[in-house]
Coordinates of C-alpha atoms in Angstrom, one line a residue:
X1 CA 123.2 109.1 57.0
X2 CA 120.8 108.5 60.0
X3 CA 117.8 110.7 60.3
X4 CA 118.1 113.3 63.2
X5 CA 115.2 114.6 64.9
X6 CA 115.0 118.5 65.0
X7 CA 116.0 120.0 68.5
X8 CA 112.6 121.0 69.3
X9 CA 111.1 117.6 68.5
X10 CA 113.8 116.2 70.8
X11 CA 112.8 118.4 73.6
X12 CA 109.2 117.6 73.1
X13 CA 110.1 113.9 73.3
X14 CA 112.2 114.3 76.3
X15 CA 109.4 116.4 78.2
X16 CA 106.5 114.0 77.1
X17 CA 104.6 113.0 80.1
X18 CA 104.9 109.3 79.3
X19 CA 108.8 109.5 78.8
X20 CA 108.8 111.4 82.2
X21 CA 107.0 108.8 83.8
X22 CA 109.2 106.0 82.3
X23 CA 112.4 107.8 83.4
X24 CA 110.9 108.0 86.9
X25 CA 109.9 104.2 86.9
X26 CA 113.2 102.9 85.7
X27 CA 113.8 101.2 88.9
X28 CA 110.7 99.1 88.3
X29 CA 112.2 98.0 84.9
X30 CA 112.2 94.2 85.8
X31 CA 108.7 94.2 87.0
X32 CA 107.6 96.2 84.1
X33 CA 109.0 93.7 81.6
X34 CA 107.4 90.8 83.5
X35 CA 104.1 92.4 83.5
X36 CA 104.4 93.1 79.8
X37 CA 105.6 89.5 79.1
X38 CA 102.5 88.1 80.9
X39 CA 100.2 90.5 79.1
X40 CA 101.5 89.3 75.7
X41 CA 101.5 85.6 76.7
X42 CA 97.9 85.9 78.0
X43 CA 96.7 87.5 74.9
X44 CA 98.4 85.0 72.6
X45 CA 96.7 82.1 74.5
X46 CA 93.3 84.1 74.5
X47 CA 93.6 84.4 70.6
X48 CA 94.3 80.6 70.3
X49 CA 90.5 79.5 70.6
X50 CA 89.6 80.7 67.2
X51 CA 92.4 78.6 65.6
X52 CA 91.1 75.6 67.7
X53 CA 87.4 76.1 66.2
X54 CA 88.9 76.3 62.8
X55 CA 90.7 73.2 63.2
X56 CA 87.8 71.4 64.7
X57 CA 85.6 72.6 61.7
X58 CA 88.5 71.2 59.5
X59 CA 88.3 67.9 61.3
X60 CA 84.4 67.5 61.0
X61 CA 84.4 68.6 57.2
X62 CA 87.8 67.0 56.0
X63 CA 87.8 64.0 58.4
X64 CA 90.8 61.9 57.3
X65 CA 92.1 64.8 55.1
X66 CA 92.3 67.3 58.0
X67 CA 95.4 69.2 59.0
X68 CA 95.7 66.9 62.0
X69 CA 95.4 63.9 60.0
X70 CA 98.3 65.1 57.8
X71 CA 100.2 65.3 61.2
X72 CA 99.6 61.5 61.8
X73 CA 96.5 61.5 63.8
X74 CA 94.1 59.6 61.5
X75 CA 91.2 58.6 63.8
X76 CA 88.6 61.4 64.1
X77 CA 87.9 60.6 67.8
X78 CA 91.7 61.0 68.5
X79 CA 91.8 64.3 66.6
X80 CA 88.9 65.8 68.7
X81 CA 90.5 64.2 71.9
X82 CA 93.7 65.9 71.0
X83 CA 91.9 69.3 70.4
X84 CA 90.2 68.9 73.8
X85 CA 93.6 68.3 75.5
X86 CA 95.2 71.3 73.7
X87 CA 92.2 73.5 74.7
X88 CA 92.6 72.5 78.2
X89 CA 96.3 73.5 78.3
X90 CA 95.6 76.7 76.4
X91 CA 92.8 77.9 78.8
X92 CA 94.7 76.8 81.6
X93 CA 97.9 78.8 80.5
X94 CA 95.5 81.8 79.6
X95 CA 94.2 81.8 83.3
X96 CA 97.6 81.5 84.7
X97 CA 99.0 84.5 82.7
X98 CA 95.9 86.6 83.3
X99 CA 96.4 86.1 87.0
X100 CA 100.0 86.9 86.7
X101 CA 99.6 90.1 84.7
X102 CA 96.8 91.3 86.8
X103 CA 98.8 90.8 89.9
X104 CA 102.1 92.3 88.5
X105 CA 100.2 95.4 86.9
X106 CA 98.3 96.1 90.0
X107 CA 101.1 95.7 92.3
X108 CA 103.3 98.0 90.0
X109 CA 100.7 100.5 90.0
X110 CA 100.5 100.6 93.8
X111 CA 104.2 100.6 94.3
X112 CA 104.7 103.6 91.7
X113 CA 101.7 105.3 93.3
X114 CA 103.1 104.9 96.8
X115 CA 106.7 106.0 96.0
X116 CA 105.7 108.7 93.6
X117 CA 103.5 110.2 96.6
X118 CA 106.3 109.9 99.1
X119 CA 108.9 111.4 96.7
X120 CA 106.4 114.3 95.8
X121 CA 105.7 115.0 99.4
X122 CA 109.4 114.7 100.3
X123 CA 110.2 117.1 97.7
X124 CA 107.5 119.5 98.8
X125 CA 109.0 119.6 102.2
X126 CA 112.2 120.8 100.7
X127 CA 110.7 123.8 99.0
X128 CA 111.0 127.3 100.4
X129 CA 108.0 129.0 102.1
X130 CA 107.5 131.3 99.1
X131 CA 106.4 128.3 97.1
X132 CA 103.5 127.7 99.5
X133 CA 102.6 131.1 99.7
X134 CA 101.9 131.3 96.1
X135 CA 99.9 128.1 95.8
X136 CA 96.8 126.8 97.5
X137 CA 96.8 123.8 100.0
X138 CA 93.9 122.4 98.2
X139 CA 95.8 122.6 94.8
X140 CA 98.8 120.8 96.4
X141 CA 96.4 118.2 98.0
X142 CA 94.9 117.5 94.4
X143 CA 98.4 116.6 93.0
X144 CA 99.4 114.4 95.9
X145 CA 96.1 112.6 95.9
X146 CA 93.9 112.8 93.0
X147 CA 96.6 113.2 90.3
X148 CA 98.6 110.3 91.6
X149 CA 95.4 108.2 92.0
X150 CA 94.5 108.9 88.4
X151 CA 98.0 107.7 87.2
X152 CA 97.4 104.6 89.5
X153 CA 94.2 103.7 87.7
X154 CA 95.8 103.9 84.1
X155 CA 98.7 101.6 85.3
X156 CA 96.3 99.2 87.0
X157 CA 94.1 98.7 83.8
X158 CA 95.0 100.9 80.8
X159 CA 98.6 99.8 80.3
X160 CA 97.6 96.2 80.1
X161 CA 95.0 96.8 77.4
X162 CA 97.4 99.0 75.3
X163 CA 99.9 96.1 75.3
X164 CA 97.2 93.5 74.5
X165 CA 95.7 95.6 71.6
X166 CA 99.3 95.7 70.0
X167 CA 99.6 92.0 70.5
X168 CA 96.2 91.4 68.9
X169 CA 97.1 93.4 65.9
X170 CA 100.6 91.6 65.4
X171 CA 99.4 88.1 66.0
X172 CA 96.1 88.2 64.1
X173 CA 97.8 90.4 61.2
X174 CA 100.5 87.7 60.9
X175 CA 98.0 84.9 60.8
X176 CA 95.9 86.4 58.2
X177 CA 98.8 86.8 55.8
X178 CA 99.9 83.1 56.4
X179 CA 96.4 81.7 56.0
X180 CA 94.9 83.9 53.2
X181 CA 97.1 86.8 52.0
X182 CA 94.6 87.7 49.3
X183 CA 91.9 88.2 52.0
X184 CA 94.1 89.7 54.8
X185 CA 94.5 93.2 53.3
X186 CA 90.7 93.5 53.6
X187 CA 90.6 92.8 57.3
X188 CA 93.7 95.0 57.9
X189 CA 92.3 97.9 55.7
X190 CA 90.7 99.7 58.5
X191 CA 93.9 99.6 60.7
X192 CA 95.6 102.8 59.5
X193 CA 92.3 104.7 59.8
X194 CA 91.8 103.5 63.3
X195 CA 95.4 104.3 64.4
X196 CA 95.2 107.6 62.7
X197 CA 91.9 108.4 64.4
X198 CA 93.4 107.4 67.9
X199 CA 96.4 109.7 67.6
X200 CA 94.2 112.5 66.2
X201 CA 91.9 112.0 69.2
X202 CA 94.8 111.8 71.6
X203 CA 96.2 115.1 70.4
X204 CA 92.8 116.7 70.6
X205 CA 92.0 115.3 74.1
X206 CA 95.2 116.4 75.7
X207 CA 94.5 120.1 76.2
X208 CA 90.9 119.3 77.4
X209 CA 92.1 116.9 80.1
X210 CA 94.8 119.3 81.1
X211 CA 92.0 121.8 81.7
X212 CA 90.1 119.1 83.6
X213 CA 92.9 118.6 86.0
X214 CA 93.4 122.3 86.6
X215 CA 89.8 122.8 87.3
X216 CA 89.6 120.0 89.9
X217 CA 92.5 121.6 91.5
X218 CA 90.8 124.9 91.9
X219 CA 87.7 123.1 93.3
X220 CA 89.8 121.2 95.8
X221 CA 91.4 124.5 96.8
X222 CA 88.0 126.1 97.3
X223 CA 86.9 123.1 99.5
X224 CA 89.9 122.9 101.5
X225 CA 89.9 126.7 102.2
X226 CA 86.3 126.7 103.1
X227 CA 86.6 123.6 105.4
X228 CA 89.7 125.4 107.2
X229 CA 87.6 128.5 107.6
X230 CA 84.2 127.0 108.7
X231 CA 84.2 129.1 112.0
X232 CA 84.5 132.3 109.9
X233 CA 81.8 131.2 107.5
X234 CA 79.4 130.6 110.3
X235 CA 80.2 133.7 112.4
X236 CA 79.7 135.9 109.2
X237 CA 76.7 133.8 108.0
X238 CA 78.1 133.5 104.6
X239 CA 77.0 129.7 104.1
X240 CA 74.9 130.7 101.0
X241 CA 77.6 132.7 99.5
X242 CA 80.2 130.0 99.9
X243 CA 77.8 127.5 98.6
X244 CA 77.4 129.6 95.4
X245 CA 81.2 129.9 95.2
X246 CA 81.5 126.1 95.5
X247 CA 78.8 125.7 92.9
X248 CA 80.7 128.0 90.4
X249 CA 84.0 125.9 90.8
X250 CA 82.2 122.7 90.7
X251 CA 80.1 123.9 87.5
X252 CA 83.4 124.9 85.8
X253 CA 84.9 121.4 86.6
X254 CA 81.6 119.7 85.4
X255 CA 81.7 121.8 82.1
X256 CA 85.4 121.1 81.5
X257 CA 84.7 117.3 81.8
X258 CA 81.7 117.6 79.6
X259 CA 83.9 119.2 76.8
X260 CA 86.3 116.3 77.1
X261 CA 83.6 113.7 77.2
X262 CA 81.9 115.3 74.2
X263 CA 84.9 114.5 72.2
X264 CA 86.1 111.2 73.6
X265 CA 82.6 109.7 73.4
X266 CA 82.5 110.1 69.6
X267 CA 85.5 107.9 69.2
X268 CA 83.9 104.5 69.7
X269 CA 81.0 105.2 67.1
X270 CA 83.3 106.3 64.4
X271 CA 85.7 103.4 64.9
X272 CA 82.7 100.9 64.9
X273 CA 81.8 102.3 61.4
X274 CA 85.4 101.8 60.2
X275 CA 85.4 98.4 61.7
X276 CA 82.1 97.4 59.8
X277 CA 83.9 97.9 56.5
X278 CA 86.7 95.5 57.5
X279 CA 84.5 92.8 58.9
X280 CA 82.1 92.8 56.0
X281 CA 84.9 92.6 53.5
X282 CA 86.4 89.6 55.1
X283 CA 83.0 87.9 55.6
X284 CA 82.0 88.5 51.8
X285 CA 85.3 87.9 49.9
X286 CA 86.4 85.1 52.3
X287 CA 83.2 83.4 51.8
X288 CA 83.5 83.6 48.1
X289 CA 87.0 82.3 48.1
X290 CA 85.8 79.5 50.4
X291 CA 83.0 78.5 48.0
X292 CA 85.5 78.6 45.1
X293 CA 87.8 76.3 46.8
X294 CA 90.6 78.8 47.1
X295 CA 90.2 78.8 51.0
X296 CA 89.4 75.9 53.2
X297 CA 86.2 76.0 55.4
X298 CA 88.4 75.8 58.6
X299 CA 90.7 78.7 57.5
X300 CA 87.6 80.7 56.5
X301 CA 86.0 80.1 60.0
X302 CA 89.4 81.1 61.6
X303 CA 89.4 84.3 59.4
X304 CA 86.0 85.2 60.4
X305 CA 86.5 84.7 64.1
X306 CA 89.9 86.5 64.1
X307 CA 88.5 89.5 62.2
X308 CA 86.1 90.1 65.0
X309 CA 88.9 89.5 67.6
X310 CA 91.1 91.9 65.8
X311 CA 88.8 94.8 65.1
X312 CA 86.2 94.9 67.9
X313 CA 88.7 95.3 70.8
X314 CA 89.8 98.5 69.1
X315 CA 86.5 99.9 70.1
X316 CA 87.9 100.0 73.7
X317 CA 90.7 102.3 72.6
X318 CA 88.5 105.3 73.2
X319 CA 88.2 104.2 76.9
X320 CA 91.8 103.4 77.0
X321 CA 92.8 106.7 75.4
X322 CA 90.6 108.5 77.9
X323 CA 92.4 107.0 80.8
X324 CA 95.7 107.6 79.2
X325 CA 95.1 111.3 78.5
X326 CA 93.7 111.8 82.2
X327 CA 96.8 109.9 83.4
X328 CA 99.3 112.1 81.3
X329 CA 97.8 115.3 82.3
X330 CA 98.1 114.1 86.0
X331 CA 101.6 112.9 85.3
X332 CA 102.5 116.3 84.1
X333 CA 101.4 118.0 87.2
X334 CA 103.1 115.6 89.4
X335 CA 106.3 115.8 87.5
X336 CA 106.2 119.5 87.3
X337 CA 106.1 119.4 91.3
X338 CA 109.1 117.0 91.4
X339 CA 111.0 119.1 88.9
X340 CA 110.6 122.3 90.9
X341 CA 113.9 123.5 91.8
X342 CA 114.8 123.7 95.5
X343 CA 115.9 127.3 96.3
X344 CA 117.3 126.8 99.7
X345 CA 120.0 124.1 99.9
X346 CA 121.5 122.7 103.0
X347 CA 125.1 123.6 103.8
X348 CA 127.9 121.0 104.7
X349 CA 129.1 122.0 108.0
X350 CA 127.7 120.0 110.9
X351 CA 127.1 121.7 114.2
X352 CA 125.7 119.2 116.7
X353 CA 123.2 121.1 119.3
X354 CA 125.3 120.2 122.4
X355 CA 128.1 122.3 120.8
X356 CA 126.0 125.4 119.9
X357 CA 126.8 128.4 122.2
X358 CA 124.1 130.7 120.6
X359 CA 125.9 133.8 119.4
X360 CA 123.9 135.3 116.6
X361 CA 125.0 138.1 114.3
X362 CA 123.3 139.8 111.3
X363 CA 125.5 141.9 109.2
X364 CA 123.9 144.3 106.5
X365 CA 121.1 142.0 105.9
X366 CA 118.5 142.9 103.1
X367 CA 115.4 140.9 102.4
X368 CA 112.5 141.4 99.8
X369 CA 109.3 139.3 99.4
X370 CA 108.6 138.6 95.8
X371 CA 106.7 141.4 94.2
X372 CA 107.0 143.8 97.3
X373 CA 109.2 146.4 98.6
X374 CA 112.2 145.5 100.8
X375 CA 111.1 144.3 104.2
X376 CA 114.5 144.4 105.9
X377 CA 116.9 146.9 104.7
X378 CA 120.8 146.8 105.5
X379 CA 120.1 145.6 108.9
X380 CA 123.0 144.7 111.5
X381 CA 122.3 142.9 114.8
X382 CA 124.4 141.3 117.3
X383 CA 123.1 138.8 120.0
X384 CA 125.6 137.4 122.5
X385 CA 125.4 134.0 123.5
X386 CA 123.0 133.3 126.5
X387 CA 121.6 136.9 126.3
X388 CA 117.8 137.7 126.0
X389 CA 117.1 140.3 123.4
X390 CA 113.7 141.7 122.4
X391 CA 112.4 143.1 119.2
X392 CA 109.7 145.3 119.1
X393 CA 108.0 147.7 116.5
X394 CA 104.7 148.4 114.7
X395 CA 103.1 145.7 112.5
X396 CA 104.8 145.1 109.2
X397 CA 108.2 146.6 110.5
X398 CA 110.0 143.2 109.8
X399 CA 110.2 141.6 113.2
X400 CA 108.8 138.1 112.3
X401 CA 110.6 138.1 109.0
X402 CA 113.9 138.1 111.0
X403 CA 112.9 135.0 112.5
X404 CA 112.1 133.3 109.2
X405 CA 115.5 134.4 107.9
X406 CA 117.2 133.0 111.0
X407 CA 115.6 129.7 110.3
X408 CA 116.4 130.0 106.5
X409 CA 112.7 129.6 105.7
X410 CA 113.8 132.4 103.4
X411 CA 117.1 133.3 101.8
X412 CA 118.6 136.7 102.5
X413 CA 119.4 138.9 99.4
X414 CA 122.4 140.5 100.7
X415 CA 124.5 140.4 103.8
X416 CA 125.4 137.5 106.2
X417 CA 123.8 135.8 109.2
X418 CA 126.1 133.8 111.5
X419 CA 125.6 131.3 114.3
X420 CA 128.7 131.0 116.5
X421 CA 130.7 132.8 113.7
X422 CA 129.6 130.4 111.0
X423 CA 127.5 131.6 108.1
X424 CA 124.1 129.8 108.4
X425 CA 124.1 129.1 104.6
X426 CA 127.2 126.8 105.3
X427 CA 125.4 124.9 108.1
X428 CA 123.4 121.7 107.5
X429 CA 119.8 122.7 107.6
X430 CA 118.9 120.1 110.1
X431 CA 121.5 121.2 112.6
X432 CA 120.5 124.9 112.2
X433 CA 116.8 124.3 112.9
X434 CA 117.5 121.6 115.6
X435 CA 119.2 124.2 117.7
X436 CA 116.4 126.6 117.5
X437 CA 113.1 126.5 119.4
X438 CA 110.2 128.6 117.9
X439 CA 107.0 129.5 119.8
X440 CA 104.9 131.4 117.2
X441 CA 102.0 133.4 117.7
X442 CA 100.2 131.4 115.1
X443 CA 100.3 128.0 117.0
X444 CA 99.8 124.9 115.0
X445 CA 98.8 121.7 116.8
X446 CA 98.6 118.3 115.0
X447 CA 95.5 116.1 115.3
X448 CA 96.5 113.7 118.1
X449 CA 96.8 113.7 121.8
X450 CA 98.2 116.4 124.2
X451 CA 101.2 114.3 124.9
X452 CA 102.0 113.6 121.3
X453 CA 102.0 117.4 120.5
X454 CA 104.3 118.3 123.4
X455 CA 106.6 115.4 122.4
X456 CA 106.5 116.5 118.8
X457 CA 110.1 116.9 117.7
X458 CA 111.2 115.0 120.7
X459 CA 110.1 111.5 120.1
X460 CA 112.3 109.8 122.6
X461 CA 111.0 111.9 125.6
X462 CA 109.3 109.8 128.4
X463 CA 106.2 110.7 130.3
X464 CA 108.0 112.3 133.2
X465 CA 110.0 114.7 130.8
X466 CA 106.7 115.6 129.0
X467 CA 104.9 116.6 132.1
X468 CA 107.9 118.5 133.4
X469 CA 107.9 120.6 130.1
X470 CA 104.1 121.0 130.6
X471 CA 104.7 122.2 134.2
X472 CA 107.3 124.9 133.0
X473 CA 104.9 126.0 130.2
X474 CA 102.2 126.5 132.8
X475 CA 100.1 123.9 130.9
X476 CA 100.1 120.9 133.3
X477 CA 97.2 122.3 135.6
X478 CA 94.7 122.6 132.6
X479 CA 95.8 119.4 130.9
X480 CA 95.1 117.0 134.0
X481 CA 91.6 118.8 134.1
X482 CA 90.8 117.6 130.5
X483 CA 88.6 114.5 130.0
X484 CA 91.5 112.2 129.2
X485 CA 94.3 114.2 130.6
X486 CA 97.5 113.9 128.5
X487 CA 95.6 111.5 126.3
X488 CA 93.0 114.0 125.2
X489 CA 92.6 114.5 121.5
X490 CA 93.1 118.1 120.6
X491 CA 91.5 118.0 117.3
X492 CA 92.6 119.4 113.9
X493 CA 95.0 122.4 114.4
X494 CA 94.2 122.0 118.2
X495 CA 90.5 123.4 117.7
X496 CA 89.3 121.7 120.8
X497 CA 91.4 123.9 122.8
X498 CA 91.4 127.6 123.6
X499 CA 94.0 129.9 122.2
X500 CA 95.8 130.3 125.4
X501 CA 95.9 126.4 126.0
X502 CA 97.3 126.0 122.6
X503 CA 100.0 128.6 123.3
X504 CA 101.0 126.9 126.6
X505 CA 101.2 123.6 124.8
X506 CA 103.5 125.2 122.2
X507 CA 105.8 126.6 125.0
X508 CA 105.9 123.1 126.6
X509 CA 106.8 121.7 123.3
X510 CA 109.9 124.2 122.8
X511 CA 110.9 123.7 126.5
X512 CA 111.1 119.9 125.9
X513 CA 113.2 120.4 122.8
X514 CA 115.6 122.2 125.1
X515 CA 117.2 124.2 122.3
X516 CA 120.2 126.6 122.8
X517 CA 118.2 129.4 121.2
X518 CA 114.7 130.1 121.8
X519 CA 112.6 132.4 119.7
X520 CA 109.2 133.7 121.3
X521 CA 107.3 135.2 118.4
X522 CA 104.3 137.0 120.4
X523 CA 104.5 133.8 122.6
X524 CA 101.9 135.3 125.1
X525 CA 99.7 137.0 122.7
X526 CA 96.8 134.6 123.3
X527 CA 96.8 134.3 127.1
X528 CA 95.1 136.2 129.7
X529 CA 97.1 138.4 132.2
X530 CA 97.1 135.9 134.9
X531 CA 98.5 133.1 132.7
X532 CA 100.9 135.7 131.0
X533 CA 102.4 136.4 134.4
X534 CA 102.8 132.6 135.1
X535 CA 104.4 132.0 131.7
X536 CA 106.7 135.2 132.5
X537 CA 107.9 133.5 135.5
X538 CA 108.6 130.2 133.6
X539 CA 110.3 132.1 130.8
X540 CA 112.7 133.6 133.2
X541 CA 113.8 130.1 134.5
X542 CA 114.2 128.7 131.0
X543 CA 116.0 131.6 129.5
X544 CA 118.9 131.2 131.9
X545 CA 122.1 130.4 129.8
X546 CA 120.1 130.3 126.8
X547 CA 120.0 132.8 123.9
X548 CA 116.4 134.0 123.7
X549 CA 114.9 136.2 121.0
X550 CA 111.6 137.5 122.0
X551 CA 109.3 139.5 119.4
X552 CA 106.5 141.2 121.4
X553 CA 103.7 143.9 121.1
X554 CA 103.1 143.8 124.8
X555 CA 106.3 145.7 126.0
X556 CA 105.5 144.7 129.6
X557 CA 106.8 141.0 128.7
X558 CA 110.2 142.3 127.6
X559 CA 111.1 145.1 129.9
X560 CA 113.6 142.9 131.6
X561 CA 115.6 142.0 128.3
X562 CA 119.2 142.5 128.1
X563 CA 118.7 144.5 125.2
X564 CA 115.7 145.8 123.2
X565 CA 115.7 146.7 119.4
X566 CA 113.0 148.8 117.8
X567 CA 112.2 148.2 114.1
X568 CA 110.5 150.7 111.7
X569 CA 109.9 150.0 108.2
X570 CA 112.8 147.4 108.0
X571 CA 115.3 149.5 109.8
X572 CA 116.7 149.3 113.2
X573 CA 116.0 152.7 114.7
X574 CA 116.5 152.3 118.5
X575 CA 118.4 150.0 120.8
X576 CA 119.1 149.7 124.6
X577 CA 117.6 148.5 127.8
X578 CA 114.1 149.4 128.9
X579 CA 115.0 152.5 131.0
X580 CA 117.5 153.6 128.4
X581 CA 114.9 153.6 125.6
X582 CA 112.4 155.4 127.9
X583 CA 115.1 158.2 128.4
X584 CA 115.5 158.6 124.6
X585 CA 111.8 159.7 124.2
X586 CA 111.5 158.0 120.9
X587 CA 109.4 155.4 119.3
X588 CA 109.6 152.9 122.2
X589 CA 108.8 155.5 124.9
X590 CA 105.7 156.4 122.9
X591 CA 104.6 152.9 122.7
X592 CA 105.2 152.4 126.3
X593 CA 103.2 155.4 127.3
X594 CA 100.2 154.2 125.1
X595 CA 100.3 150.6 126.6
X596 CA 100.8 151.7 130.2
X597 CA 97.9 154.3 130.0
X598 CA 100.2 157.4 130.6
X599 CA 99.0 159.0 127.3

């Protein structure tokens, strides 16, 4: 009856990082086998010189009674000439296969690194916003950059070394038992102890390197966070405080590395001591056998050389294991990211943008952020196609959350949201988001030119269309006054521009997209009164025959909306036009009096 692994062992094997990596790299199977074959052949030809040396010693000592003489080459010069020719071929083939395996392994490592990073990033883009809110940008950057680079370094060098060590053990072990079975066991005696020690060190090192990867992730998070908030750090003069916090994270990373190094550094010295016994035994007992005539001088020379070639390379196992454990710790982190389930799946119904009318309806919608009380509570809302509606309310009432639910950046718990009568969960995500233009109060501009940022999402737009969108967004006038006009670099997150300028570029970007549904989430919050008035005039033009949802604190910007909804603690508490809400003398009327200076 065949031996069966216990279930827990099967699971452990299935989830071992090396197995996960091999499963991922199955499409590179041909290239992997080619690289392995070249590594093995290179090592075989690399191990041939000791045999040639032994044969040469045999020729010098035995002359016409040498092994080559028995093969038909009697002349001593002919024997040496033959050995020289064979050496030339062996050294040439060794060099050829060394070039081949180096190129194959390096290209393989680059291919896997490239595709793994793209796959990880692509998967990351599919995850819901809640995933990013629970993790730091620096930590995710560490996975996409440092962890994948760590894996690349192992594939580049370590994989070949492991294969060549295994090849060395098999080839030399076989040669020993062919030439001198009585001496072979002495040379091979240290092998079980070396292998046992290697496995033991591997198991001990694994948690240390997992901790190292975690610590470097925390350090990267701190650095990324601080660089993003450098203006705040400077304005609050907390440079020394942040320097200390970085020092603490860096120190934790250094100490974690030191613990791993303290263990891994002990490997080579211990292995050297074990190797010493095997080498000494071969040198002593092989020499005695050669003197007694039980072993030829040539064979003894081969054994001595091969013993060193067999055992000394094993000292590199420490460094190879070090690379391996770092790579496996990184592999786990990358594969855990790839295995993260996607919570929001695209629907199957296609709805081209040109067919969207823009009728939106929410029915009994409830939503709760993880670990918090419900933000939206049994909310129903109807937005006719082509209408402009406004949503107002105090901070934290759930206004911006409605926008995220409409874009399916989060999934509702109960209820339904429909677009033109179709449940948005049944729509293809790309179609749903393509028909909505969002201008957020937290404007994000990419590092690049003004033109590139306006055309973001509309790559086929020509220069005239970009400029027309900028004029509608009241951005053209300030853009042409910039040093390079539309070719001016805005800097990371648009830091070279003012808040109002960034907001106007964001409006131009939405205008160029020309979506049937436009969402303005505090779209004029960062502009002065004059610019706000100009943008309002533009919005009056671009909202014609377009469904518009405006979220605002400044009630003056939405007073002309077809309908205004007032939210409070996740509920809709008032609805109506501006004049109707003022007559109700409720929350909206109270807010209006405060903002208009009547109270």
